[in-house]
Coordinates of C-alpha atoms in Angstrom, one line a residue:
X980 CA 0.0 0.0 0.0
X981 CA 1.5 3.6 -1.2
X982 CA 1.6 6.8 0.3
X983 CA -1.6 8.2 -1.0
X984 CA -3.7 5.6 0.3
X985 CA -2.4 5.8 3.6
X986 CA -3.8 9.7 3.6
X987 CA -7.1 8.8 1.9
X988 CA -7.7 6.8 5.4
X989 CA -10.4 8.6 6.8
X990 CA -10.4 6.4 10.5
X991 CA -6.9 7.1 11.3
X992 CA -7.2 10.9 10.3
X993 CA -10.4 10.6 13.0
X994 CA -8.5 9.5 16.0
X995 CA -5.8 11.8 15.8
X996 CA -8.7 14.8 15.9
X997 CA -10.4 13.3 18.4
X998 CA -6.9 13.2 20.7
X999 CA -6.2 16.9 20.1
X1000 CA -9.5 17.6 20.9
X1001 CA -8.9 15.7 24.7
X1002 CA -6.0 17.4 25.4
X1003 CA -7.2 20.4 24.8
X1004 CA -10.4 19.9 27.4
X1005 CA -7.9 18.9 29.8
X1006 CA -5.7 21.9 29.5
X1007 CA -9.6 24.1 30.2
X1008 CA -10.4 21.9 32.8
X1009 CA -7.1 22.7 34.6
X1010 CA -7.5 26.4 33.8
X1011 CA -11.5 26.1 35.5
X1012 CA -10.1 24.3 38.1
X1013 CA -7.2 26.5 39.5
X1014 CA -4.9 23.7 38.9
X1015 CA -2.4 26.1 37.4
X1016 CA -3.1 28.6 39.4
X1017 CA -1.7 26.5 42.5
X1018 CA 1.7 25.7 40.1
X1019 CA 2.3 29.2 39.5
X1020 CA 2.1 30.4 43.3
X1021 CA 4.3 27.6 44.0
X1022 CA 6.7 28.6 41.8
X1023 CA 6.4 32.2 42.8
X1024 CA 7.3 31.3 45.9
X1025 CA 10.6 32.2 47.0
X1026 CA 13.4 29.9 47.5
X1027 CA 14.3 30.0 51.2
X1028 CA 18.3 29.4 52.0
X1029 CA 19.9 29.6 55.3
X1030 CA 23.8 29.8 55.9
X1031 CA 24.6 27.3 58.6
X1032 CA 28.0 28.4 60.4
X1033 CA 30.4 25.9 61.1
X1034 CA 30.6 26.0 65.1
X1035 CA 34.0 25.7 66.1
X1036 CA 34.7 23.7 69.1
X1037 CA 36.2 26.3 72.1
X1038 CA 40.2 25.9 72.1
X1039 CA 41.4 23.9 75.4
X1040 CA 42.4 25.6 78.4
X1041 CA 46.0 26.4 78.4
X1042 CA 47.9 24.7 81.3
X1043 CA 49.9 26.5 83.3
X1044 CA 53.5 25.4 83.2
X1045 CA 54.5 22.9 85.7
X1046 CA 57.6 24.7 88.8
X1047 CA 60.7 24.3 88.1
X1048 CA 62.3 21.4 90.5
X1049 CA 63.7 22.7 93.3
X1050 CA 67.1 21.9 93.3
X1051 CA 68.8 21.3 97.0
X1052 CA 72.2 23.5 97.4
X1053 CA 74.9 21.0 97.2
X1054 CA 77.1 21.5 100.4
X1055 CA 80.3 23.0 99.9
X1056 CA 83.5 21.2 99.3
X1057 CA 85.8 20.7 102.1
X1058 CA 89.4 22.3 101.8
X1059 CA 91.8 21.7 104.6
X1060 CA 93.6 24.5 106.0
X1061 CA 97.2 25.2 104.8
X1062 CA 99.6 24.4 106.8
X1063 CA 101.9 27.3 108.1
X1064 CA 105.3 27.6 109.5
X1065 CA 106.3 30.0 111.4
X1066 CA 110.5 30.4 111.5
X1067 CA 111.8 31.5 114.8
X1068 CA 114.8 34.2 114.2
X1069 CA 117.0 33.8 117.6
X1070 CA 117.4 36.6 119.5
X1071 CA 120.9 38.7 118.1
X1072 CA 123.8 38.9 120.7
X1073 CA 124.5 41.4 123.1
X1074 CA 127.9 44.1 121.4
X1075 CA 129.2 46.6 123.1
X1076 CA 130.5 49.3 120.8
X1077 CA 132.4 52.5 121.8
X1078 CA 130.3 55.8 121.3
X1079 CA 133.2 58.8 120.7
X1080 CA 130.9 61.9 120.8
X1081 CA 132.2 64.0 117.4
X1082 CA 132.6 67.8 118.0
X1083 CA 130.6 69.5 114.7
X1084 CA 132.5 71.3 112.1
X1085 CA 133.0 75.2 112.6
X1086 CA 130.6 77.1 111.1
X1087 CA 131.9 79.9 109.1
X1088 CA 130.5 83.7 109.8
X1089 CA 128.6 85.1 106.7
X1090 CA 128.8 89.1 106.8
X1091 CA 126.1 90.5 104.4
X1092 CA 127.5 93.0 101.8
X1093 CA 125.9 96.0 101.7
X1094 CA 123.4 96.7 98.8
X1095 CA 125.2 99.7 96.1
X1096 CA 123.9 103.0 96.8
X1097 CA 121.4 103.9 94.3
X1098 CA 119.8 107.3 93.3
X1099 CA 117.2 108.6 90.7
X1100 CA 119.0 110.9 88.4
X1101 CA 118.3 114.6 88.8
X1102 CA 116.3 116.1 85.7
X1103 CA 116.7 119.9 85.5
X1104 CA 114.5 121.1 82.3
X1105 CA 115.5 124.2 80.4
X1106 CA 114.4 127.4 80.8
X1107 CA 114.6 130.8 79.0
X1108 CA 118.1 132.6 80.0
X1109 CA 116.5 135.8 81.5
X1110 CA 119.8 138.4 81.0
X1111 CA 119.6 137.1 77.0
X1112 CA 115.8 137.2 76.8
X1113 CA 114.1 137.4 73.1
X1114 CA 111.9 140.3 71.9
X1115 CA 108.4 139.8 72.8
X1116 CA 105.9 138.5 69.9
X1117 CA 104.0 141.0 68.0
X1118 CA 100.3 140.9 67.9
X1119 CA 99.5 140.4 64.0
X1120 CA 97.1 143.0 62.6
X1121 CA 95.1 141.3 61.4
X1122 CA 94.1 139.1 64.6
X1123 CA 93.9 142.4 66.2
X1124 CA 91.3 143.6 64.1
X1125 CA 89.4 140.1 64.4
X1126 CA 90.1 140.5 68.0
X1127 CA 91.6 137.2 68.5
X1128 CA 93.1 136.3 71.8
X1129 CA 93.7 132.9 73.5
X1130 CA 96.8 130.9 74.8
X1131 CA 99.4 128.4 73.1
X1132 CA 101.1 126.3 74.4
X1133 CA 105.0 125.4 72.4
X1134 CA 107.4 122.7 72.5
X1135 CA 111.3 123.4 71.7
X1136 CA 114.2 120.9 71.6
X1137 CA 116.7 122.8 73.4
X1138 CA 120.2 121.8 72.7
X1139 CA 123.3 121.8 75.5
X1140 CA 124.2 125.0 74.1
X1141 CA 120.5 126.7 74.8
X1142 CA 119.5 127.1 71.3
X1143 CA 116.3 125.5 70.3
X1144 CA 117.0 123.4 67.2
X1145 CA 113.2 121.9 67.0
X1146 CA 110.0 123.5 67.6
X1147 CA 106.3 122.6 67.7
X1148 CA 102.7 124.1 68.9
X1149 CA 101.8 121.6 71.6
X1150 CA 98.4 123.0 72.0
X1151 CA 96.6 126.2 70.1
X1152 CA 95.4 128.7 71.0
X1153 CA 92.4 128.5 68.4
X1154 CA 93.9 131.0 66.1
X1155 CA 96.5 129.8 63.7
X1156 CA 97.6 133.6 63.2
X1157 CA 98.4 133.9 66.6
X1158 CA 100.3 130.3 66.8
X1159 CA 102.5 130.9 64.0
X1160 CA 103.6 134.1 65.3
X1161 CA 104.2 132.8 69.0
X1162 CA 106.2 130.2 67.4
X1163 CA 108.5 132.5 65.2
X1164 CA 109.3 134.7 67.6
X1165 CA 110.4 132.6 70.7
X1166 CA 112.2 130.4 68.6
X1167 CA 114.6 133.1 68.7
X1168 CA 114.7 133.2 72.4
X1169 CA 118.2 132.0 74.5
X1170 CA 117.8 129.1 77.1
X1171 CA 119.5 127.0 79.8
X1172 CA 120.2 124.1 78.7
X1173 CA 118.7 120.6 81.0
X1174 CA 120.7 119.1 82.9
X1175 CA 120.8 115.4 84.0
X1176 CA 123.0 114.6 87.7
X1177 CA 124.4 118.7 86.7
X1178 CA 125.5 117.7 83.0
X1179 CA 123.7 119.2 80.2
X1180 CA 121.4 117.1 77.9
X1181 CA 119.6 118.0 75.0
X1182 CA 115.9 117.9 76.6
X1183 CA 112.4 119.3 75.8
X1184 CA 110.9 122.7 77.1
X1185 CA 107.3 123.7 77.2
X1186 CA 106.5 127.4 76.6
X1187 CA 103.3 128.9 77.3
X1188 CA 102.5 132.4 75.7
X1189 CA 99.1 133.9 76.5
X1190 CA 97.8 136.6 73.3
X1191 CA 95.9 139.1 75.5
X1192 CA 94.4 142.3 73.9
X1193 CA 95.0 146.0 75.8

């Protein structure tokens, strides 16, 4: 038998209608029934999961160390004592020596020399010879018109023979005018020559000339 009569089989092409058609009744049936209604809220459900911890077991008690033994102190060793001998010196004997008593040697007399005689030397300083005094010192014009006055003090080197070979204004009098002309003219001026022990010395003199106006 072929193909086509196999589809011309109207029995066979029957009960395969008639089993769609049960399955689909059951498939309402469930619907009507609230059969799927009960498999969806049990799937809806959640899923419920709980962590179980793994209880660990308490660690054991720590136990204490046991005492150290006691040890007994072993008794000390025994040393015997050293022996010691004493050596007995015998007594010296009795000398007699001769004492002779030794006068002590003469002691010489020590007679202190006098210290020299000593003296500071005598300084004498020059000083203007009076019977050759030098002309007195002209006031300069010009200072007398500016009315100038004060007091300088001069330095000379005065030689043995009384002459001054060096002189300087120690201190002015303010007015250069009146120094120079201080200075010129008591250059000129005789002295007595210092003297050191009486002998003359070339030495310094200090001259002090006061510029006054009348």
């Amino acid at each position: 038998m072929d193909y086509a009569q196999q589809q011309r089989d109207p029995t066979k092409h029957l009960v395969g209608l008639a089993i769609v058609a049960l399955l689909h009744v059951l498939i309402i049936y469930a619907l009507v029934t609230g059969l799927a209604h009960k498999v969806i809220d049990v799937i809806k459900k959640p899923i419920e999961t709980k962590i179980v911890e793994e209880v660990k077991p308490p660690p054991p008690p720590e136990t204490p160390p046991p005492p150290p033994p006691k040890l007994s102190t072993p008794p000390p060793p025994f040393i015997p004592p050293p022996e010691v001998q004493i050596a007995v010196t015998p007594p010296p004997a009795a000398t007699i020596t001769a004492v002779t008593a030794t006068p002590p040697p003469p002691v010489a007399a020590i007679v202190p020399t006098p210290p020299p005689v000593t003296h500071a030397p005598v300084h004498v300083p020059p000083v203007i010879d009076a019977a050759r005094s030098c002309a007195k010192p002209e006031y300069p014009p010009s200072s007398r018109r500016a009315e100038e006055s004060g007091t300088v003090t001069l330095r000379f080197l005065i030689d043995v023979d009384g002459r001054a070979i060096k002189a300087e204004v120690g201190h002015t009098s303010g007015h250069k005018r009146l120094d120079e002309a201080a200075l010129a003219a008591l250059s000129l001026c005789k002295f007595k020559a210092g003297t050191v022990d009486g002998k003359p010395e070339q030495t310094w003199a200090q001259v002090q000339y006061v510029w006054r106006l009348e």
